[in-house]
Each structure stands twice: as C-alpha cells, then as structure tokens.
PDB file of C-alpha atoms in Angstrom:
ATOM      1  CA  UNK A   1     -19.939 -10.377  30.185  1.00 84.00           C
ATOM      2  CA  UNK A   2     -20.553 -14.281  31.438  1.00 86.00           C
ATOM      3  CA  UNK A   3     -17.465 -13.849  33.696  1.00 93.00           C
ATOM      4  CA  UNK A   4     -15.872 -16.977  32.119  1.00 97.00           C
ATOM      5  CA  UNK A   5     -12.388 -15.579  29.759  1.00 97.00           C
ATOM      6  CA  UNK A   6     -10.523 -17.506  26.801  1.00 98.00           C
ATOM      7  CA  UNK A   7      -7.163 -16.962  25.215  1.00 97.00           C
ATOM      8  CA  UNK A   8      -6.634 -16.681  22.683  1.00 97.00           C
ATOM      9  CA  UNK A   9      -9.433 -14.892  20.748  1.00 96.00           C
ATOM     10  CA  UNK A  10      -7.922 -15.947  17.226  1.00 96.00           C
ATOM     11  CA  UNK A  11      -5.345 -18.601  16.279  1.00 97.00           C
ATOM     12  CA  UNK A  12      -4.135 -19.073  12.968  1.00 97.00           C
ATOM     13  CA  UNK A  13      -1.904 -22.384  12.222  1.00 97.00           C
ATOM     14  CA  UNK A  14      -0.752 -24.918  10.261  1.00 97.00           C
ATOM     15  CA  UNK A  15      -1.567 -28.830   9.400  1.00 97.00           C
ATOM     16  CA  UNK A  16       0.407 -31.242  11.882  1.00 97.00           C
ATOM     17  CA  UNK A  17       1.182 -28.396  14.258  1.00 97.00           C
ATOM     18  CA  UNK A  18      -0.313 -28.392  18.415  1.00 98.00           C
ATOM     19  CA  UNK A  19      -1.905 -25.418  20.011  1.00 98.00           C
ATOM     20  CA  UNK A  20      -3.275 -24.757  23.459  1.00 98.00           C
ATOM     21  CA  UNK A  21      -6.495 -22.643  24.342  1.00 98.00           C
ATOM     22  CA  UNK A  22      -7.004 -21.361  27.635  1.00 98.00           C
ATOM     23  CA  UNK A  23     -10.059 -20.940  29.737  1.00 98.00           C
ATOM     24  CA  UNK A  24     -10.685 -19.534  33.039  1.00 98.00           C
ATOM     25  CA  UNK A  25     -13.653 -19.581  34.760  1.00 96.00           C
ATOM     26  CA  UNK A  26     -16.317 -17.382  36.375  1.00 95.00           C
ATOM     27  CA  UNK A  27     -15.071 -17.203  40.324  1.00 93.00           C
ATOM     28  CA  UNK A  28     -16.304 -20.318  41.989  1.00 89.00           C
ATOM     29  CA  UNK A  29     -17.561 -22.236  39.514  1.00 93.00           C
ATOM     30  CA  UNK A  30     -15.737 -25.821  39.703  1.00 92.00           C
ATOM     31  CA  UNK A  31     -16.878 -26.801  36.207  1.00 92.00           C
ATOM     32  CA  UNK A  32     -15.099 -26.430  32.954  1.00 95.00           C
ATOM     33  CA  UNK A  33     -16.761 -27.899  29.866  1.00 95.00           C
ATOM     34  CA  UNK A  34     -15.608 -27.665  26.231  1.00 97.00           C
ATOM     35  CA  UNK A  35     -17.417 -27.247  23.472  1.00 96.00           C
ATOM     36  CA  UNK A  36     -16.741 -27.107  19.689  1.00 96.00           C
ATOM     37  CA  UNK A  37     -18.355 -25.004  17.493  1.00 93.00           C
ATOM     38  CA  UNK A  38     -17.846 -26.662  13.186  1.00 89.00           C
ATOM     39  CA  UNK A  39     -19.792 -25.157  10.353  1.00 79.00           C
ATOM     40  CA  UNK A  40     -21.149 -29.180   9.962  1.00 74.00           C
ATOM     41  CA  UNK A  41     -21.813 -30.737  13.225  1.00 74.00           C
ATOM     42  CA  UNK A  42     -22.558 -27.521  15.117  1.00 84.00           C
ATOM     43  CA  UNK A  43     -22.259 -27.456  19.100  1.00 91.00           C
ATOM     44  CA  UNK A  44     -20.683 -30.012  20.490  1.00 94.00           C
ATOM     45  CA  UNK A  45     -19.566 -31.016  23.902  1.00 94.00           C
ATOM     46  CA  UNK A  46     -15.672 -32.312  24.318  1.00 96.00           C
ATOM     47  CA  UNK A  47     -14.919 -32.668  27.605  1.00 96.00           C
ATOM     48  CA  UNK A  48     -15.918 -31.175  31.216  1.00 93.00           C
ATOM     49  CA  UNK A  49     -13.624 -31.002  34.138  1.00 94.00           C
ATOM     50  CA  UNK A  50     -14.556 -30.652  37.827  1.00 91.00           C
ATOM     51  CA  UNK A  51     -12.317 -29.252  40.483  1.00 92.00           C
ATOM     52  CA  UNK A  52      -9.327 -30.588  38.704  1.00 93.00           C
ATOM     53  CA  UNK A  53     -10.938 -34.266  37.461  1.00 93.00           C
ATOM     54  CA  UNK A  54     -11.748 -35.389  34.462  1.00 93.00           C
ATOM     55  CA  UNK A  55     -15.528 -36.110  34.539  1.00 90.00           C
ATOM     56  CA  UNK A  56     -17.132 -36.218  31.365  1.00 90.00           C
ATOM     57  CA  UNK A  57     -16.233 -37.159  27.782  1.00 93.00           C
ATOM     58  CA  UNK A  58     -17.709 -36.496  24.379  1.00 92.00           C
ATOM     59  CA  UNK A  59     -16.536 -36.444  20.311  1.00 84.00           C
ATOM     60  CA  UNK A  60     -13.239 -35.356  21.671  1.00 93.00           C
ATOM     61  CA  UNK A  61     -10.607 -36.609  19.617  1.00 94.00           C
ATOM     62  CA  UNK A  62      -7.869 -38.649  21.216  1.00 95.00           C
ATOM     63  CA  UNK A  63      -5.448 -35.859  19.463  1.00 97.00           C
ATOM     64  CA  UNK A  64      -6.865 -33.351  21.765  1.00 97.00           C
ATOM     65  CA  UNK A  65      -7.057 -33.140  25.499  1.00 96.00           C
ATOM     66  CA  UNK A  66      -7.421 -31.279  28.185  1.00 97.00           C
ATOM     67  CA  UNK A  67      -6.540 -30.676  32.125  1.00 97.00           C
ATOM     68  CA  UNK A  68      -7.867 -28.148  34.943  1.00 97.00           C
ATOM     69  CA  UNK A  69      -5.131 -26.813  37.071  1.00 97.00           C
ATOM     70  CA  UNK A  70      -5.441 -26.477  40.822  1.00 95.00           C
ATOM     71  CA  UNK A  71      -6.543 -22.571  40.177  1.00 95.00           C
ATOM     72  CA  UNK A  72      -9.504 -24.052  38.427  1.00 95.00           C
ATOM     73  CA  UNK A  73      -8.119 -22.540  35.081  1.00 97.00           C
ATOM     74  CA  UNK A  74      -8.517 -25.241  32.302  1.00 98.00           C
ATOM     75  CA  UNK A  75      -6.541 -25.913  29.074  1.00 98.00           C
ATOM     76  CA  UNK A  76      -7.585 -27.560  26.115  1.00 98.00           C
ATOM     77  CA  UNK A  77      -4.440 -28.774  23.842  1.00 98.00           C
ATOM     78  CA  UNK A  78      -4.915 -29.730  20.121  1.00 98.00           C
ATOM     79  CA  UNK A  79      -2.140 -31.231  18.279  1.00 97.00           C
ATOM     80  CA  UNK A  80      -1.193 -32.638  14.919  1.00 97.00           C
ATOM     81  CA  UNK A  81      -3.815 -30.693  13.398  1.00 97.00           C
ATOM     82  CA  UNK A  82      -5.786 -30.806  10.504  1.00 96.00           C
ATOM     83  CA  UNK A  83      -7.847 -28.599   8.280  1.00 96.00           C
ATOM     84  CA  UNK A  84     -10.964 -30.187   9.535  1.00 94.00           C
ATOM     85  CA  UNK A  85      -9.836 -28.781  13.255  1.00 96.00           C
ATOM     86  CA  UNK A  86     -11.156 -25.348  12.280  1.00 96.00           C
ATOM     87  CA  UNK A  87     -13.747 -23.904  14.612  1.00 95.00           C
ATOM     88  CA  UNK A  88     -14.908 -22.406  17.351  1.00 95.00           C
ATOM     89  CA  UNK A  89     -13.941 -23.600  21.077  1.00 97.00           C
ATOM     90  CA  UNK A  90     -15.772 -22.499  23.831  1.00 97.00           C
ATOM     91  CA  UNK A  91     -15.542 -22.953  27.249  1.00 97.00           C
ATOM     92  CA  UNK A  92     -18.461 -23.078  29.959  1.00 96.00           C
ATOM     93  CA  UNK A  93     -18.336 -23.334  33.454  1.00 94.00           C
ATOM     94  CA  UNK A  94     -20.876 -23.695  36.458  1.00 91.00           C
ATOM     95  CA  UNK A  95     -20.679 -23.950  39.359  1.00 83.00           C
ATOM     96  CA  UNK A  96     -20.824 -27.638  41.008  1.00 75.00           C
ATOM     97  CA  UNK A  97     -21.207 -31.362  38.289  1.00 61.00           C
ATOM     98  CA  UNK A  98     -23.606 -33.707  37.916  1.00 57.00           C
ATOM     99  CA  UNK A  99     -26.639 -33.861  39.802  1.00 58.00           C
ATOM    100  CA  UNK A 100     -27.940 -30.682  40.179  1.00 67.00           C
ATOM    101  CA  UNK A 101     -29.313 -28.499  37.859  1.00 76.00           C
ATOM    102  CA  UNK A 102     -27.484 -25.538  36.753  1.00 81.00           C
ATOM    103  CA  UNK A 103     -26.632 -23.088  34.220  1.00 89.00           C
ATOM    104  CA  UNK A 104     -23.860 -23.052  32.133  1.00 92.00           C
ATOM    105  CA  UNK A 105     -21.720 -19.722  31.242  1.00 94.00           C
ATOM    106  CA  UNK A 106     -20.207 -19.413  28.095  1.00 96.00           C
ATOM    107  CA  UNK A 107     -16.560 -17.486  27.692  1.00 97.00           C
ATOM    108  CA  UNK A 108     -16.599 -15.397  23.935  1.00 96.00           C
ATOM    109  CA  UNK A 109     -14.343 -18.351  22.176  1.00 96.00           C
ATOM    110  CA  UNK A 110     -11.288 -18.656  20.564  1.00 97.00           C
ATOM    111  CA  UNK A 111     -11.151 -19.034  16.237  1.00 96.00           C
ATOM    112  CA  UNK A 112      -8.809 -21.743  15.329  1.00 96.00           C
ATOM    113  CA  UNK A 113      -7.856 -21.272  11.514  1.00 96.00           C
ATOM    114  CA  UNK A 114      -5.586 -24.220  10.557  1.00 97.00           C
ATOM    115  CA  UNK A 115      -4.078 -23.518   7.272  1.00 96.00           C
TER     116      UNK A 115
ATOM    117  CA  UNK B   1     -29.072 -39.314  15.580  1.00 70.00           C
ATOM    118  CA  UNK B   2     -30.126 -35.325  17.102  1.00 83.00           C
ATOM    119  CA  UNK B   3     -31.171 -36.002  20.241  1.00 93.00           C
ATOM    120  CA  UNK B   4     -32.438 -32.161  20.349  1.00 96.00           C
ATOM    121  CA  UNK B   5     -33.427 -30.712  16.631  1.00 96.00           C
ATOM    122  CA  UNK B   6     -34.358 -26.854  15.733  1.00 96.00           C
ATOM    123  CA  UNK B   7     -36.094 -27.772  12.453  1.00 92.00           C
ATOM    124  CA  UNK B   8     -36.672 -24.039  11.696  1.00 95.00           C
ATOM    125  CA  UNK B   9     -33.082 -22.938  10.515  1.00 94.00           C
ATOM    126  CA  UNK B  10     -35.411 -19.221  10.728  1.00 96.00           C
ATOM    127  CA  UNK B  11     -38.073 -17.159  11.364  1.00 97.00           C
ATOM    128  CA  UNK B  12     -38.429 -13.563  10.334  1.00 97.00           C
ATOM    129  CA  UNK B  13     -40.855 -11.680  12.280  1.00 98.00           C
ATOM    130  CA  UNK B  14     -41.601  -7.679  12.643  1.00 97.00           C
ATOM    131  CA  UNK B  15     -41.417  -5.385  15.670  1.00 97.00           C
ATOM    132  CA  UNK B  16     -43.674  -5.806  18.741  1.00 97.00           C
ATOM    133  CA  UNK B  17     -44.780  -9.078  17.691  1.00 97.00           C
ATOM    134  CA  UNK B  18     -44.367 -12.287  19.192  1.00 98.00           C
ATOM    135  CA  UNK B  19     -41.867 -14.802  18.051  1.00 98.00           C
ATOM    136  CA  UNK B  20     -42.053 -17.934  19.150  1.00 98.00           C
ATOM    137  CA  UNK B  21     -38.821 -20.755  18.417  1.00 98.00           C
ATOM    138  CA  UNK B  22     -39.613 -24.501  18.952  1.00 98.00           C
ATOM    139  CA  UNK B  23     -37.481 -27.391  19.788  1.00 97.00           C
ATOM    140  CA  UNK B  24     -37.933 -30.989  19.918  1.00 97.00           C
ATOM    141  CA  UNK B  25     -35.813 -33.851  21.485  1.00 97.00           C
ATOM    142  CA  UNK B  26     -35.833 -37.242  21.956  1.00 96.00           C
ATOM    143  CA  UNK B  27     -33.949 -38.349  24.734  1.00 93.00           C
ATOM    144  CA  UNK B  28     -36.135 -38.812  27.991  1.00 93.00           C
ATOM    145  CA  UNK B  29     -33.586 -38.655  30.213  1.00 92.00           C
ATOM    146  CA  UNK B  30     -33.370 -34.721  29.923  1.00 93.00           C
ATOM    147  CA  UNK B  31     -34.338 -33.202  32.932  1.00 92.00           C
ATOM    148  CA  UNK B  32     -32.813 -28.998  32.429  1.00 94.00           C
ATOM    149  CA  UNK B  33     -33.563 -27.210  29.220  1.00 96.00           C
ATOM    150  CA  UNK B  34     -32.297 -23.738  28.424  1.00 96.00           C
ATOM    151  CA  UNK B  35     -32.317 -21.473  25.636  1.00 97.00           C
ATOM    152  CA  UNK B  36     -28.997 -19.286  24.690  1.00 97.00           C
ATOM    153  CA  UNK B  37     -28.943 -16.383  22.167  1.00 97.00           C
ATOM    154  CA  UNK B  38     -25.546 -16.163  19.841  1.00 94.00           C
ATOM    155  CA  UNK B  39     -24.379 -13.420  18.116  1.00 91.00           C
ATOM    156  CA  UNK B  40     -21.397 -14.483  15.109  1.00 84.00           C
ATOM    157  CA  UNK B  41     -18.286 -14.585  16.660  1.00 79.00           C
ATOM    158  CA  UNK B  42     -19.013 -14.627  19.927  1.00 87.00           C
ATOM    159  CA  UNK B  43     -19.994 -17.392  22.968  1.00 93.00           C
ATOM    160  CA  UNK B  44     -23.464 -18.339  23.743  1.00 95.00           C
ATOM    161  CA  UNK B  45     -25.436 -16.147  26.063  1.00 95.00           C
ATOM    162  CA  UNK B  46     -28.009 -17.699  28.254  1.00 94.00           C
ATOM    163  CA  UNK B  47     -30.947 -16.731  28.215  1.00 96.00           C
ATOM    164  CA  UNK B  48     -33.807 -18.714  30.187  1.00 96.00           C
ATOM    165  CA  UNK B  49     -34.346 -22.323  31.323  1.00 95.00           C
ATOM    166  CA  UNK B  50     -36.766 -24.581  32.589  1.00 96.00           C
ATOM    167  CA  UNK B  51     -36.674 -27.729  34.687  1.00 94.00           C
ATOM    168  CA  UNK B  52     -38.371 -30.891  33.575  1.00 94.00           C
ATOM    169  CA  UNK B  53     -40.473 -30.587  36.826  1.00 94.00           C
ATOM    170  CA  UNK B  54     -42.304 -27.457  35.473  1.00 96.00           C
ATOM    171  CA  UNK B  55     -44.004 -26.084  32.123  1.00 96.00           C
ATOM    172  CA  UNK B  56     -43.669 -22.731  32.251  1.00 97.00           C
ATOM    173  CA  UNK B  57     -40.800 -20.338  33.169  1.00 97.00           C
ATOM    174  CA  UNK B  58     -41.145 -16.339  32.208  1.00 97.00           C
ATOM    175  CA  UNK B  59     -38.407 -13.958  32.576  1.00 96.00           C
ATOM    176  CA  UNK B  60     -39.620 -10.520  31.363  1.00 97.00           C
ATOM    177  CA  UNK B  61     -40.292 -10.634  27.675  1.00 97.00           C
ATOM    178  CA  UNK B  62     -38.827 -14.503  27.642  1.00 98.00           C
ATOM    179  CA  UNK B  63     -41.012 -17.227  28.453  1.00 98.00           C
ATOM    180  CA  UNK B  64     -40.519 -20.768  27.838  1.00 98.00           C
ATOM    181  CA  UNK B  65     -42.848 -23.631  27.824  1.00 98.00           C
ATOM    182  CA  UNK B  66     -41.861 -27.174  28.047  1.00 98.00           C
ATOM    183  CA  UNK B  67     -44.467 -30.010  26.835  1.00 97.00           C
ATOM    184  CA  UNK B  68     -42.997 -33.481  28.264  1.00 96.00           C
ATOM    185  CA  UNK B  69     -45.497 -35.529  26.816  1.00 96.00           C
ATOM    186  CA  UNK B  70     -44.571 -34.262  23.102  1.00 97.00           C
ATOM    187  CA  UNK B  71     -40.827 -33.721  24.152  1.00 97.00           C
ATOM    188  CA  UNK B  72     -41.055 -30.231  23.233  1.00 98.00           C
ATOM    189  CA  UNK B  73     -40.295 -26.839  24.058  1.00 97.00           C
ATOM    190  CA  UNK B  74     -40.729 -23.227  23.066  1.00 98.00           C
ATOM    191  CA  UNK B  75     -39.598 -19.573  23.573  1.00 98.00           C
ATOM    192  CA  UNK B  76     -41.615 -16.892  23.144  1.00 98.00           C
ATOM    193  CA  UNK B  77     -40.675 -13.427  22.904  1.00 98.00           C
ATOM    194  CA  UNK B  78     -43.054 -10.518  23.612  1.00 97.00           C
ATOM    195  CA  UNK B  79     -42.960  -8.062  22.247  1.00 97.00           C
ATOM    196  CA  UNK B  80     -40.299  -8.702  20.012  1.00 98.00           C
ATOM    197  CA  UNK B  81     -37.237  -6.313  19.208  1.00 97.00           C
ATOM    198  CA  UNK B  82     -35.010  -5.728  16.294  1.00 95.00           C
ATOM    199  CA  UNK B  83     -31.368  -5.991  19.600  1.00 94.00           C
ATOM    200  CA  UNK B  84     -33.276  -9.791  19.432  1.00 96.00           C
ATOM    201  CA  UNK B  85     -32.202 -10.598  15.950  1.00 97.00           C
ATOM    202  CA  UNK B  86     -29.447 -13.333  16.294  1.00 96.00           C
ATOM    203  CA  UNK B  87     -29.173 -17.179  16.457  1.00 96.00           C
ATOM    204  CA  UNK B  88     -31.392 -19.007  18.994  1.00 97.00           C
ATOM    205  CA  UNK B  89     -29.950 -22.590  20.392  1.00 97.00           C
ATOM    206  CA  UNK B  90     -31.787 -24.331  22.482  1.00 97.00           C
ATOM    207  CA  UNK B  91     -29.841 -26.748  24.610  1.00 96.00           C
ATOM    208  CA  UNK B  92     -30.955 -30.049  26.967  1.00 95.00           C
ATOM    209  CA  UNK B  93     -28.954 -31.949  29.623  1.00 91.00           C
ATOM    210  CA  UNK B  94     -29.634 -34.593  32.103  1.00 86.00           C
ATOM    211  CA  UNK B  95     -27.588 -35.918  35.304  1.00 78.00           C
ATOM    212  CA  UNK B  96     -24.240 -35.728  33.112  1.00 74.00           C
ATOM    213  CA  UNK B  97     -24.740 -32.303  32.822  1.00 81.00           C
ATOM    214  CA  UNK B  98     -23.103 -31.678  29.467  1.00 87.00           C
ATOM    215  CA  UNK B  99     -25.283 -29.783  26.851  1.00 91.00           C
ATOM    216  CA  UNK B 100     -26.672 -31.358  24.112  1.00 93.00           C
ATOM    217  CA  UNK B 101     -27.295 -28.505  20.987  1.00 95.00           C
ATOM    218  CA  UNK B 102     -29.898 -27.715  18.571  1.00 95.00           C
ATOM    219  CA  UNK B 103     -29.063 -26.647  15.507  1.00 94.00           C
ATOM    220  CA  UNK B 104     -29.930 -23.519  16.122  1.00 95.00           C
ATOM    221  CA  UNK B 105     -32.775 -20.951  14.245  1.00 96.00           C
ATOM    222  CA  UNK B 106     -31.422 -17.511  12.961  1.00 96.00           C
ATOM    223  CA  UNK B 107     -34.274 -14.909  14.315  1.00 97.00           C
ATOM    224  CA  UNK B 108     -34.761 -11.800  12.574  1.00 97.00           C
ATOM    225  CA  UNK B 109     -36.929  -8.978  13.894  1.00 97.00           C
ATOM    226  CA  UNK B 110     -37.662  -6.283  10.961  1.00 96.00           C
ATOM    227  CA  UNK B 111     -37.892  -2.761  12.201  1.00 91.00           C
TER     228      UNK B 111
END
C-alpha cells in the first residue's frame, strides 16, 4: 500500500459525458501528478500540482483538467468524452516539486470505460 | 520521439537466476532514474532508483546500474523469483520532476 488513494476504482460512461477522479495523497506529500495509462501511448504524465498550484503540464487535453484543494486532495475532471478517453489514470504524489530528487508513489488507479 | 525506450517488450527467465532489464534514453537532462514493477490493474510500485551522480544502487536482490556515457541503465535481479513475474517500467525525470515512461518489459520467472 503506497499510501496515495483514488476514487473511483472503475468508471463506466458514455461519449460526450464529464467525469471526475479523485486522488488523495500519501500524508505530507505536496505533490500530485497525473498520469494516463492507453493501450497505445503507454504512461504518460498530464499534469502535477504542488500545494494547491498548478506546476507542470503535459499531453493533457484542454477537455480535461485538474485542481488540488487546500487539503492537498486533487481532482482530475474529464469531460465531453470520447472513446479514445479509455484508460488508466493514476495519481502520484511526493513529497516537495522540482528541484530535488524524489520518489514518486503511485495510488492503484481508476478504469475509465467510455462507451 | 521516446525519450526513454524498453526495447525488450520481455524476457522469460527461470528460478534463482538473474534477470537483468535494460533501458535506454536520450534526453541528457535526466538526472533521477527509477524502476517500478506493475501488476495488471493496478498502480506502479516503486521499486529502486538511482541518481545521475552515482552508478550503482543495490537494494537486496535489486540492483541498478546507470551508464551515463551510453545513457543507459539496468536492473538486475538476484536470484530471481516466480512473486517477480510482472511488468517492469523504468522511468527518468529531471528538474521538472514529472516521469518520463518506458514502454515497459513483461518479466516472467518460470518455476
């Protein structure tokens, strides 16, 4: 157990609709990165967030985004999906941002099926 | 363009002997390297890392070597297991801090 949680574990939808995914991370860590997991481009980093500001940016759509709340909890919303939105999300967090080196924990992931 | 690349989608190897996964990446700028395991279904579990400042770091039956000159890196695994059958990723990042991915290589350790 990495100590970093994500809700839900499964999410089944349909084309054009929005969903949220939630991620809270392991106590004390500032960081929250996202990451997407496809079938054809494999992992890839979306977005990180440090102690409630946006820091970072990757392939993240401009349909999806993201915040991290003042409890340090972060939320990554997708909307007007498509079929090609299917995946994994995961969410990492670490302690502190840029400049130092550190590890990041992974939470287990949340399925999004969009049907 | 993969700035880190796995070109060994897998390796099958028996019990108690070594495996040994390679990476490769491009981008000089990396400075942290780590290697998760990943089971299906589930989130990446780290497993070992090494800083650009070093070429060697051993955790028990994990150690990884890091060759700067060839921008490359490897995992060994002594003696290997049949619980160590799963997808290994290794993973690079530099003062942004975000991971860049392998593809991954799908171990499998025959009883």
């Amino acid at each position: 157990d990495s100590g970093v949680t994500q809700t839900p574990k499964h999410l089944i939808t349909a084309t054009g609709q929005r969903v949220t995914l939630r991620c809270s991370p392991r106590s004390g860590d500032l960081s929250v990165y996202w990451y997407q997991q496809s079938l054809d481009q494999g992992l890839q980093f979306l977005i990180q967030y440090y102690n409630g500001e946006e820091r970072a940016k990757g392939n993240i759509l401009e349909r999806f985004s993201a915040q991290q709340f003042p409890d340090l909890h972060s939320e990554l919303n997708l909307s007007s999906l498509e079929l090609g939105d299917s995946a994994l999300y995961f969410c990492a967090s670490s302690p502190r941002t840029s400049g130092s080196q550190e590890t990041q924990y992974f939470g287990p992931g949340t399925r999004l099926l969009v049907l | 363009d993969q700035q880190v690349k796995q070109n060994s989608p897998s390796l099958s190897v028996q019990e108690g002997r070594i495996s040994i996964l390679n990476c490769d990446y491009t981008n000089s700028m990396f400075d942290y390297f780590l290697w998760y395991k990943k089971y299906p279904a589930e989130g990446p579990t780290f497993l070992i890392s090494i800083s650009s400042i070093k070429d060697k770091n051993e955790d028990g039956r994990f150690t990884v070597f890091l060759n700067k000159s060839a921008k490359h890196l490897s995992l060994h695994i002594v003696p290997s297991q049949p619980g160590d059958s799963a997808v290994y990723f290794c993973a690079a990042t530099g003062s942004a801090r975000q991971l860049t991915f392998g593809s991954g290589t799908q171990l499998t350790v025959l009883p």
